[in-house]
């Protein structure tokens, strides 16, 4: 057994307990569930006296092998209710023992950068920061219930089990409260009921389980609440059960193999987007926030298997250009045309075409035609005066070809008008001896059709105001025929 250095009474207790992994209780600590994040972390630890004080160097020396395990036991540092002075620094070291601190107050940040270690648990502790960039943990890291006033740095860290920050309270002294880019978690990562002031950076990270933010609050107004560009989550992502983000939730290029559930509060009116998931790949997107999103939602060029949402919480501004999906679920199926028309940058054809294609796959041919018609009407508003006039004519007469029955309605109304007018004011025959019996219905029909059918048009000559009516019916007939052909051509040609 290694000779012990000069130790205080509290340090001696820890030194003697280490070989068997026994927990050293220096004072009772709070137990049971807390009502707020970090509530059970000590608030007056800097006033604790020598009977509860242990130097960080003593803990570091034990973790680095100052004592061996007792036969048949697993050595570990397990300590509750202590004030730890000095810097707990094991930069680049290799630790073969678990570190478990509960209800402790640490005067200085924990420094485990590039360290290889076993499970690390700092539960219900108060500390001014945690640096574990590049660390590798054969187990899990838990900071649950702790109050950390500096940045937690876990960039490029690897956790062979989970990452547990449930109920943690992070108060950043920087833009990022948690900086964990390119981190790997072989199991799940949880931030359940966390209270975070500052951003959470997870860009390029990989979680081979669920990423859980249930009940968490993340505040970084004007910046990123969560930035997880190109992140890979093999399970589900939960932004649910009271989750609140003040700042942009950015998932650009992320891949979620399970369900991305959003039913909390997203508010970021001072950034370009409240939810930015462009170019993401998501198996199922459940987008039903508890209140309408305060800000722009960007799903451009994302690929979604099933998208489920609620018209009651559709954001006012929604970018969908390039979004593809296999299935749409939720109420408001017939209102999807309104959904795709919310792009703040104006008309984009692809969202309408994607919606029409989905309607067809779902067996809603009528709604598919409605989506295509809405696309053409929206496009018309972006065109010049001449194109707008021609487009309006096509719309009124045949619904751009998607409502050909309108041409029949117009034809019937014009035919009725001509039949009545010419019945009351019949035209004179050009050749009385050869003219057939005048029929106002057949005569009006002949005028409306571009090609003569009943032979009445050539045999009679209207006079006065009925002559103008005859010319009007001829022109109207040509317009209807042209519009019908143009509309049919538009509908039948490949999109």
C-alpha positions as a Python dict, from the first residue, in 0.01 Angstrom:
ca = {
    (1, 'X'): (0, 0, 0),
    (2, 'X'): (133, 341, -91),
    (3, 'X'): (232, 566, 196),
    (4, 'X'): (-34, 831, 249),
    (5, 'X'): (59, 1198, 222),
    (6, 'X'): (-19, 1442, 500),
    (7, 'X'): (-398, 1440, 514),
    (8, 'X'): (-674, 1613, 703),
    (9, 'X'): (-931, 1406, 890),
    (10, 'X'): (-1181, 1434, 602),
    (11, 'X'): (-914, 1339, 348),
    (12, 'X'): (-808, 1043, 564),
    (13, 'X'): (-1164, 909, 552),
    (14, 'X'): (-1160, 922, 173),
    (15, 'X'): (-810, 772, 155),
    (16, 'X'): (-914, 475, 368),
    (17, 'X'): (-1247, 422, 189),
    (18, 'X'): (-1101, 423, -162),
    (19, 'X'): (-968, 61, -179),
    (20, 'X'): (-1316, -84, -120),
    (21, 'X'): (-1511, 185, -307),
    (22, 'X'): (-1703, 282, 7),
    (23, 'X'): (-1898, 608, 0),
    (24, 'X'): (-1771, 877, 236),
    (25, 'X'): (-2051, 1092, 380),
    (26, 'X'): (-1913, 1415, 522),
    (27, 'X'): (-2259, 1561, 587),
    (28, 'X'): (-2619, 1485, 498),
    (29, 'X'): (-2714, 1606, 151),
    (30, 'X'): (-3052, 1677, -3),
    (31, 'X'): (-3244, 1371, -116),
    (32, 'X'): (-3564, 1319, -307),
    (33, 'X'): (-3682, 1493, -622),
    (34, 'X'): (-3624, 1864, -658),
    (35, 'X'): (-3879, 2101, -803),
    (36, 'X'): (-3633, 2296, -1017),
    (37, 'X'): (-3311, 2217, -1202),
    (38, 'X'): (-3004, 2231, -980),
    (39, 'X'): (-3215, 2285, -669),
    (40, 'X'): (-3031, 2028, -458),
    (41, 'X'): (-2683, 2154, -549),
    (42, 'X'): (-2521, 2321, -247),
    (43, 'X'): (-2547, 2699, -241),
    (44, 'X'): (-2318, 2770, 54),
    (45, 'X'): (-2041, 2519, -8),
    (46, 'X'): (-1773, 2786, -7),
    (47, 'X'): (-1842, 2840, 365),
    (48, 'X'): (-1796, 2478, 470),
    (49, 'X'): (-1517, 2424, 719),
    (50, 'X'): (-1215, 2188, 733),
    (51, 'X'): (-1428, 1894, 850),
    (52, 'X'): (-1594, 1895, 505),
    (53, 'X'): (-1302, 2008, 291),
    (54, 'X'): (-1090, 1785, 67),
    (55, 'X'): (-814, 1898, -165),
    (56, 'X'): (-861, 1811, -533),
    (57, 'X'): (-503, 1681, -551),
    (58, 'X'): (-591, 1403, -304),
    (59, 'X'): (-878, 1288, -526),
    (60, 'X'): (-657, 1307, -836),
    (61, 'X'): (-381, 1101, -675),
    (62, 'X'): (-626, 827, -577),
    (63, 'X'): (-776, 815, -926),
    (64, 'X'): (-429, 789, -1079),
    (65, 'X'): (-328, 490, -866),
    (66, 'X'): (-191, 617, -535),
    (67, 'X'): (-367, 324, -367),
    (68, 'X'): (-459, -22, -490),
    (69, 'X'): (-795, -189, -463),
    (70, 'X'): (-858, -418, -168),
    (71, 'X'): (-872, -787, -261),
    (72, 'X'): (-1217, -874, -393),
    (73, 'X'): (-1319, -508, -416),
    (74, 'X'): (-1347, -241, -684),
    (75, 'X'): (-1172, 76, -579),
    (76, 'X'): (-1349, 405, -643),
    (77, 'X'): (-1376, 763, -522),
    (78, 'X'): (-1727, 802, -381),
    (79, 'X'): (-1781, 1118, -185),
    (80, 'X'): (-2084, 1314, -64),
    (81, 'X'): (-2125, 1653, 98),
    (82, 'X'): (-1768, 1778, 56),
    (83, 'X'): (-1607, 2104, -42),
    (84, 'X'): (-1329, 2035, -293),
    (85, 'X'): (-1058, 2297, -311),
    (86, 'X'): (-805, 2345, -587),
    (87, 'X'): (-827, 2218, -942),
    (88, 'X'): (-937, 1860, -1003),
    (89, 'X'): (-712, 1821, -1306),
    (90, 'X'): (-622, 1493, -1476),
    (91, 'X'): (-541, 1630, -1821),
    (92, 'X'): (-451, 1347, -2059),
    (93, 'X'): (-437, 1094, -1777),
    (94, 'X'): (-562, 737, -1764),
    (95, 'X'): (-801, 659, -1480),
    (96, 'X'): (-910, 305, -1394),
    (97, 'X'): (-1150, 398, -1116),
    (98, 'X'): (-1497, 548, -1094),
    (99, 'X'): (-1539, 904, -970),
    (100, 'X'): (-1871, 970, -795),
    (101, 'X'): (-1937, 1302, -621),
    (102, 'X'): (-2276, 1386, -471),
    (103, 'X'): (-2386, 1716, -323),
    (104, 'X'): (-2032, 1852, -338),
    (105, 'X'): (-1907, 2207, -390),
    (106, 'X'): (-1603, 2246, -617),
    (107, 'X'): (-1414, 2573, -599),
    (108, 'X'): (-1258, 2536, -946),
    (109, 'X'): (-1357, 2374, -1279),
    (110, 'X'): (-1304, 2002, -1333),
    (111, 'X'): (-1035, 1943, -1599),
    (112, 'X'): (-1054, 1603, -1769),
    (113, 'X'): (-954, 1704, -2121),
    (114, 'X'): (-818, 1408, -2324),
    (115, 'X'): (-854, 1181, -2019),
    (116, 'X'): (-939, 812, -2049),
    (117, 'X'): (-1152, 714, -1754),
    (118, 'X'): (-1429, 505, -1606),
    (119, 'X'): (-1772, 637, -1517),
    (120, 'X'): (-1779, 995, -1387),
    (121, 'X'): (-2074, 1112, -1178),
    (122, 'X'): (-2107, 1463, -1040),
    (123, 'X'): (-2463, 1459, -910),
    (124, 'X'): (-2626, 1757, -736),
    (125, 'X'): (-2291, 1936, -724),
    (126, 'X'): (-2200, 2302, -762),
    (127, 'X'): (-1899, 2383, -979),
    (128, 'X'): (-1771, 2666, -1202),
    (129, 'X'): (-1715, 2460, -1517),
    (130, 'X'): (-1631, 2121, -1665),
    (131, 'X'): (-1373, 2058, -1938),
    (132, 'X'): (-1381, 1712, -2090),
    (133, 'X'): (-1297, 1776, -2453),
    (134, 'X'): (-1156, 1461, -2613),
    (135, 'X'): (-1214, 1252, -2301),
    (136, 'X'): (-1305, 886, -2340),
    (137, 'X'): (-1533, 733, -2078),
    (138, 'X'): (-1570, 357, -2042),
    (139, 'X'): (-1911, 408, -1887),
    (140, 'X'): (-2120, 721, -1859),
    (141, 'X'): (-2086, 1084, -1758),
    (142, 'X'): (-2356, 1220, -1529),
    (143, 'X'): (-2388, 1583, -1424),
    (144, 'X'): (-2752, 1538, -1323),
    (145, 'X'): (-2894, 1790, -1082),
    (146, 'X'): (-2574, 1994, -1070),
    (147, 'X'): (-2543, 2371, -1096),
    (148, 'X'): (-2257, 2464, -1328),
    (149, 'X'): (-2181, 2833, -1372),
    (150, 'X'): (-1924, 2798, -1651),
    (151, 'X'): (-1920, 2620, -1986),
    (152, 'X'): (-1934, 2241, -2004),
    (153, 'X'): (-1686, 2141, -2277),
    (154, 'X'): (-1724, 1794, -2427),
    (155, 'X'): (-1609, 1841, -2787),
    (156, 'X'): (-1486, 1514, -2944),
    (157, 'X'): (-1557, 1324, -2621),
    (158, 'X'): (-1659, 958, -2642),
    (159, 'X'): (-1898, 797, -2394),
    (160, 'X'): (-1929, 420, -2421),
    (161, 'X'): (-2251, 438, -2223),
    (162, 'X'): (-2473, 743, -2174),
    (163, 'X'): (-2455, 1117, -2114),
    (164, 'X'): (-2686, 1223, -1832),
    (165, 'X'): (-2761, 1588, -1766),
    (166, 'X'): (-3111, 1547, -1629),
    (167, 'X'): (-3212, 1835, -1404),
    (168, 'X'): (-2881, 2012, -1457),
    (169, 'X'): (-2864, 2389, -1432),
    (170, 'X'): (-2612, 2547, -1667),
    (171, 'X'): (-2536, 2918, -1655),
    (172, 'X'): (-2288, 3003, -1928),
    (173, 'X'): (-2015, 3261, -1908),
    (174, 'X'): (-1984, 3227, -2287),
    (175, 'X'): (-2210, 3189, -2591),
    (176, 'X'): (-2228, 2813, -2527),
    (177, 'X'): (-2341, 2663, -2200),
    (178, 'X'): (-2255, 2320, -2345),
    (179, 'X'): (-1998, 2286, -2623),
    (180, 'X'): (-2002, 1926, -2743),
    (181, 'X'): (-1931, 1928, -3116),
    (182, 'X'): (-1829, 1593, -3270),
    (183, 'X'): (-1913, 1409, -2948),
    (184, 'X'): (-2002, 1037, -2960),
    (185, 'X'): (-2247, 878, -2717),
    (186, 'X'): (-2286, 504, -2764),
    (187, 'X'): (-2614, 505, -2571),
    (188, 'X'): (-2865, 783, -2506),
    (189, 'X'): (-2814, 1144, -2401),
    (190, 'X'): (-3064, 1310, -2169),
    (191, 'X'): (-3121, 1672, -2073),
    (192, 'X'): (-3460, 1605, -1914),
    (193, 'X'): (-3582, 1898, -1700),
    (194, 'X'): (-3253, 2083, -1751),
    (195, 'X'): (-3240, 2462, -1712),
    (196, 'X'): (-2981, 2605, -1948),
    (197, 'X'): (-2883, 2968, -1999),
    (198, 'X'): (-2667, 2981, -2310),
    (199, 'X'): (-2653, 2765, -2621),
    (200, 'X'): (-2615, 2388, -2654),
    (201, 'X'): (-2371, 2296, -2932),
    (202, 'X'): (-2395, 1940, -3064),
    (203, 'X'): (-2281, 1994, -3425),
    (204, 'X'): (-2138, 1681, -3585),
    (205, 'X'): (-2212, 1467, -3281),
    (206, 'X'): (-2347, 1113, -3286),
    (207, 'X'): (-2592, 961, -3037),
    (208, 'X'): (-2660, 590, -3083),
    (209, 'X'): (-2980, 612, -2880),
    (210, 'X'): (-3236, 877, -2790),
    (211, 'X'): (-3163, 1248, -2742),
    (212, 'X'): (-3401, 1363, -2471),
    (213, 'X'): (-3483, 1727, -2391),
    (214, 'X'): (-3818, 1656, -2224),
    (215, 'X'): (-3915, 1942, -1994),
    (216, 'X'): (-3587, 2127, -2057),
    (217, 'X'): (-3557, 2504, -2092),
    (218, 'X'): (-3279, 2649, -2309),
    (219, 'X'): (-3236, 3026, -2323),
    (220, 'X'): (-3012, 3195, -2576),
    (221, 'X'): (-3224, 3479, -2721),
    (222, 'X'): (-3091, 3611, -3049),
    (223, 'X'): (-2863, 3308, -3090),
    (224, 'X'): (-2883, 2930, -3106),
    (225, 'X'): (-3063, 2750, -2826),
    (226, 'X'): (-2952, 2419, -2980),
    (227, 'X'): (-2709, 2393, -3269),
    (228, 'X'): (-2684, 2038, -3400),
    (229, 'X'): (-2580, 2068, -3766),
    (230, 'X'): (-2503, 1728, -3924),
    (231, 'X'): (-2577, 1546, -3601),
    (232, 'X'): (-2671, 1176, -3622),
    (233, 'X'): (-2925, 1032, -3379),
    (234, 'X'): (-2997, 663, -3422),
    (235, 'X'): (-3297, 685, -3188),
    (236, 'X'): (-3556, 956, -3130),
    (237, 'X'): (-3523, 1324, -3043),
    (238, 'X'): (-3766, 1452, -2778),
    (239, 'X'): (-3834, 1826, -2759),
    (240, 'X'): (-4147, 1760, -2557),
    (241, 'X'): (-4335, 1773, -2225),
    (242, 'X'): (-4281, 2141, -2160),
    (243, 'X'): (-3961, 2184, -2360),
    (244, 'X'): (-3893, 2555, -2417),
    (245, 'X'): (-3634, 2710, -2649),
    (246, 'X'): (-3567, 3084, -2654),
    (247, 'X'): (-3337, 3093, -2955),
    (248, 'X'): (-3299, 2897, -3277),
    (249, 'X'): (-3314, 2517, -3273),
    (250, 'X'): (-3083, 2435, -3562),
    (251, 'X'): (-3077, 2080, -3701),
    (252, 'X'): (-2946, 2156, -4050),
    (253, 'X'): (-2824, 1838, -4219),
    (254, 'X'): (-2904, 1627, -3913),
    (255, 'X'): (-3011, 1263, -3948),
    (256, 'X'): (-3270, 1123, -3709),
    (257, 'X'): (-3344, 752, -3753),
    (258, 'X'): (-3643, 768, -3517),
    (259, 'X'): (-3902, 1035, -3443),
    (260, 'X'): (-3823, 1403, -3399),
    (261, 'X'): (-4099, 1517, -3164),
    (262, 'X'): (-4162, 1888, -3111),
    (263, 'X'): (-4454, 1978, -2886),
    (264, 'X'): (-4293, 2236, -2661),
    (265, 'X'): (-4245, 2609, -2715),
    (266, 'X'): (-4015, 2744, -2988),
    (267, 'X'): (-3956, 3118, -2979),
    (268, 'X'): (-3688, 3299, -3175),
    (269, 'X'): (-3829, 3610, -3345),
    (270, 'X'): (-3488, 3782, -3345),
    (271, 'X'): (-3303, 3517, -3549),
    (272, 'X'): (-3360, 3410, -3911),
    (273, 'X'): (-3525, 3085, -3797),
    (274, 'X'): (-3689, 2944, -3485),
    (275, 'X'): (-3653, 2588, -3619),
    (276, 'X'): (-3394, 2525, -3890),
    (277, 'X'): (-3399, 2168, -4020),
    (278, 'X'): (-3306, 2219, -4384),
    (279, 'X'): (-3132, 1927, -4557),
    (280, 'X'): (-3215, 1703, -4259),
    (281, 'X'): (-3319, 1338, -4293),
    (282, 'X'): (-3591, 1245, -4045),
    (283, 'X'): (-3786, 920, -4038),
    (284, 'X'): (-4083, 1081, -3864),
    (285, 'X'): (-4140, 1448, -3778),
    (286, 'X'): (-4403, 1517, -3514),
    (287, 'X'): (-4441, 1895, -3526),
    (288, 'X'): (-4715, 1994, -3285),
    (289, 'X'): (-4578, 2270, -3059),
    (290, 'X'): (-4795, 2369, -2766),
    (291, 'X'): (-4827, 2719, -2916),
    (292, 'X'): (-4762, 2841, -3272),
    (293, 'X'): (-4391, 2881, -3339),
    (294, 'X'): (-4274, 3239, -3283),
    (295, 'X'): (-4041, 3273, -3580),
    (296, 'X'): (-3974, 3108, -3915),
    (297, 'X'): (-3962, 2729, -3958),
    (298, 'X'): (-3720, 2615, -4229),
    (299, 'X'): (-3762, 2263, -4371),
    (300, 'X'): (-3610, 2334, -4713),
    (301, 'X'): (-3461, 2030, -4887),
    (302, 'X'): (-3530, 1809, -4587),
    (303, 'X'): (-3632, 1445, -4638),
    (304, 'X'): (-3907, 1322, -4408),
    (305, 'X'): (-4075, 983, -4401),
    (306, 'X'): (-4390, 1078, -4210),
    (307, 'X'): (-4478, 1438, -4125),
    (308, 'X'): (-4748, 1493, -3863),
    (309, 'X'): (-4861, 1838, -3757),
    (310, 'X'): (-5163, 2046, -3661),
    (311, 'X'): (-5309, 2343, -3854),
    (312, 'X'): (-5377, 2516, -3521),
    (313, 'X'): (-5004, 2554, -3461),
    (314, 'X'): (-4876, 2605, -3815),
    (315, 'X'): (-4618, 2885, -3807),
    (316, 'X'): (-4705, 3204, -3986),
    (317, 'X'): (-4386, 3174, -4190),
    (318, 'X'): (-4282, 2833, -4320),
    (319, 'X'): (-4013, 2753, -4576),
    (320, 'X'): (-4082, 2423, -4755),
    (321, 'X'): (-3901, 2455, -5089),
    (322, 'X'): (-3732, 2123, -5170),
    (323, 'X'): (-3896, 1936, -4879),
    (324, 'X'): (-3996, 1580, -4968),
    (325, 'X'): (-4210, 1346, -4761),
    (326, 'X'): (-4371, 1005, -4804),
    (327, 'X'): (-4675, 1058, -4581),
    (328, 'X'): (-4867, 1344, -4422),
    (329, 'X'): (-5066, 1286, -4106),
    (330, 'X'): (-5285, 1497, -3882),
    (331, 'X'): (-5596, 1705, -3933),
    (332, 'X'): (-5631, 1971, -4197),
    (333, 'X'): (-5563, 1753, -4504),
    (334, 'X'): (-5776, 1983, -4719),
    (335, 'X'): (-5593, 2292, -4586),
    (336, 'X'): (-5248, 2186, -4702),
    (337, 'X'): (-5263, 2433, -4991),
    (338, 'X'): (-5265, 2709, -4730),
    (339, 'X'): (-4974, 2532, -4558),
    (340, 'X'): (-4747, 2542, -4865),
    (341, 'X'): (-4832, 2908, -4934),
    (342, 'X'): (-4658, 3041, -4620),
    (343, 'X'): (-4310, 3089, -4763),
    (344, 'X'): (-4192, 3438, -4660),
    (345, 'X'): (-3977, 3458, -4974),
    (346, 'X'): (-4278, 3422, -5202),
    (347, 'X'): (-4386, 3169, -5463),
    (348, 'X'): (-4199, 2838, -5497),
    (349, 'X'): (-4348, 2571, -5728),
    (350, 'X'): (-4193, 2261, -5567),
    (351, 'X'): (-4400, 2258, -5244),
    (352, 'X'): (-4722, 2260, -5449),
    (353, 'X'): (-4597, 1983, -5677),
    (354, 'X'): (-4483, 1771, -5382),
    (355, 'X'): (-4822, 1817, -5218),
    (356, 'X'): (-5008, 1728, -5538),
    (357, 'X'): (-4794, 1414, -5580),
    (358, 'X'): (-4873, 1307, -5224),
    (359, 'X'): (-5245, 1369, -5277),
    (360, 'X'): (-5233, 1142, -5583),
    (361, 'X'): (-5052, 866, -5392),
    (362, 'X'): (-5313, 898, -5118),
    (363, 'X'): (-5599, 867, -5366),
    (364, 'X'): (-5717, 1230, -5343),
    (365, 'X'): (-5728, 1323, -5712),
    (366, 'X'): (-5952, 1623, -5649),
    (367, 'X'): (-5717, 1767, -5388),
    (368, 'X'): (-5423, 1704, -5621),
    (369, 'X'): (-5592, 1916, -5888),
    (370, 'X'): (-5664, 2181, -5627),
    (371, 'X'): (-5295, 2193, -5533),
    (372, 'X'): (-5187, 2232, -5897),
    (373, 'X'): (-5447, 2503, -5951),
    (374, 'X'): (-5327, 2687, -5641),
    (375, 'X'): (-4971, 2669, -5776),
    (376, 'X'): (-5071, 2835, -6103),
    (377, 'X'): (-5268, 3105, -5924),
    (378, 'X'): (-4973, 3178, -5695),
    (379, 'X'): (-4737, 3191, -5994),
    (380, 'X'): (-4970, 3436, -6171),
    (381, 'X'): (-4917, 3690, -5893),
    (382, 'X'): (-4545, 3699, -5980),
    (383, 'X'): (-4593, 3753, -6357),
    (384, 'X'): (-4620, 4060, -6578),
    (385, 'X'): (-4950, 4227, -6677),
    (386, 'X'): (-4992, 4037, -7005),
    (387, 'X'): (-4926, 3696, -6852),
    (388, 'X'): (-5149, 3779, -6556),
    (389, 'X'): (-5437, 3872, -6790),
    (390, 'X'): (-5400, 3551, -6993),
    (391, 'X'): (-5368, 3348, -6675),
    (392, 'X'): (-5681, 3502, -6528),
    (393, 'X'): (-5870, 3423, -6849),
    (394, 'X'): (-5757, 3059, -6832),
    (395, 'X'): (-5851, 3046, -6466),
    (396, 'X'): (-6200, 3191, -6513),
    (397, 'X'): (-6285, 2984, -6820),
    (398, 'X'): (-6134, 2640, -6752),
    (399, 'X'): (-5950, 2666, -6420),
    (400, 'X'): (-5617, 2633, -6604),
    (401, 'X'): (-5746, 2300, -6738),
    (402, 'X'): (-5808, 2155, -6392),
    (403, 'X'): (-6175, 2266, -6402),
    (404, 'X'): (-6282, 2196, -6761),
    (405, 'X'): (-6646, 2189, -6654),
    (406, 'X'): (-6625, 2568, -6624),
    (407, 'X'): (-6607, 2587, -7004),
    (408, 'X'): (-6933, 2392, -7018),
    (409, 'X'): (-7095, 2632, -6773),
    (410, 'X'): (-6986, 2934, -6976),
    (411, 'X'): (-7098, 2765, -7300),
    (412, 'X'): (-7441, 2687, -7153),
    (413, 'X'): (-7488, 3042, -7023),
    (414, 'X'): (-7389, 3197, -7357),
    (415, 'X'): (-7606, 2948, -7544),
    (416, 'X'): (-7902, 3035, -7324),
    (417, 'X'): (-7846, 3408, -7376),
    (418, 'X'): (-7824, 3366, -7753),
    (419, 'X'): (-8129, 3140, -7768),
    (420, 'X'): (-8343, 3389, -7577),
    (421, 'X'): (-8211, 3698, -7758),
    (422, 'X'): (-8242, 3557, -8108),
    (423, 'X'): (-8575, 3399, -8025),
    (424, 'X'): (-8712, 3743, -7941),
    (425, 'X'): (-8527, 3917, -8227),
    (426, 'X'): (-8475, 3661, -8506),
    (427, 'X'): (-8230, 3757, -8784),
    (428, 'X'): (-8350, 3794, -9140),
    (429, 'X'): (-8272, 3511, -9388),
    (430, 'X'): (-8010, 3589, -9652),
    (431, 'X'): (-8194, 3374, -9912),
    (432, 'X'): (-8558, 3348, -9809),
    (433, 'X'): (-8633, 3082, -10067),
    (434, 'X'): (-8350, 2855, -9954),
    (435, 'X'): (-8330, 2927, -9584),
    (436, 'X'): (-8438, 2655, -9338),
    (437, 'X'): (-8674, 2725, -9055),
    (438, 'X'): (-8494, 2949, -8806),
    (439, 'X'): (-8404, 2789, -8474),
    (440, 'X'): (-8255, 3029, -8220),
    (441, 'X'): (-8092, 2741, -8024),
    (442, 'X'): (-7924, 2592, -8332),
    (443, 'X'): (-7823, 2937, -8456),
    (444, 'X'): (-7660, 3028, -8122),
    (445, 'X'): (-7490, 2687, -8111),
    (446, 'X'): (-7348, 2748, -8460),
    (447, 'X'): (-7214, 3088, -8357),
    (448, 'X'): (-7039, 2950, -8047),
    (449, 'X'): (-6868, 2662, -8222),
    (450, 'X'): (-6561, 2757, -8430),
    (451, 'X'): (-6681, 2515, -8698),
    (452, 'X'): (-7041, 2534, -8834),
    (453, 'X'): (-7261, 2244, -8730),
    (454, 'X'): (-7627, 2309, -8807),
    (455, 'X'): (-7578, 2534, -9113),
    (456, 'X'): (-7771, 2822, -8957),
    (457, 'X'): (-7489, 3074, -8931),
    (458, 'X'): (-7450, 3115, -9311),
    (459, 'X'): (-7824, 3139, -9378),
    (460, 'X'): (-7925, 3427, -9148),
    (461, 'X'): (-7803, 3784, -9100),
    (462, 'X'): (-7866, 3952, -8764),
    (463, 'X'): (-7925, 4325, -8754),
    (464, 'X'): (-7895, 4599, -8497),
    (465, 'X'): (-7776, 4505, -8150),
    (466, 'X'): (-7816, 4133, -8220),
    (467, 'X'): (-7538, 4165, -8478),
    (468, 'X'): (-7303, 4267, -8196),
    (469, 'X'): (-7430, 3974, -7991),
    (470, 'X'): (-7358, 3737, -8279),
    (471, 'X'): (-7002, 3864, -8312),
    (472, 'X'): (-6963, 3837, -7934),
    (473, 'X'): (-7075, 3474, -7936),
    (474, 'X'): (-6831, 3393, -8215),
    (475, 'X'): (-6541, 3553, -8025),
    (476, 'X'): (-6649, 3386, -7699),
    (477, 'X'): (-6660, 3050, -7872),
    (478, 'X'): (-6306, 3090, -7998),
    (479, 'X'): (-6187, 3203, -7653),
    (480, 'X'): (-6347, 2902, -7485),
    (481, 'X'): (-6201, 2664, -7741),
    (482, 'X'): (-5854, 2819, -7712),
    (483, 'X'): (-5867, 2816, -7332),
    (484, 'X'): (-5987, 2457, -7326),
    (485, 'X'): (-5706, 2345, -7557),
    (486, 'X'): (-5444, 2543, -7362),
    (487, 'X'): (-5570, 2409, -7032),
    (488, 'X'): (-5582, 2051, -7154),
    (489, 'X'): (-5230, 2083, -7293),
    (490, 'X'): (-5106, 2214, -6956),
    (491, 'X'): (-5269, 1930, -6764),
    (492, 'X'): (-5164, 1650, -6997),
    (493, 'X'): (-4802, 1749, -7056),
    (494, 'X'): (-4541, 1601, -6820),
    (495, 'X'): (-4478, 1818, -6514),
}
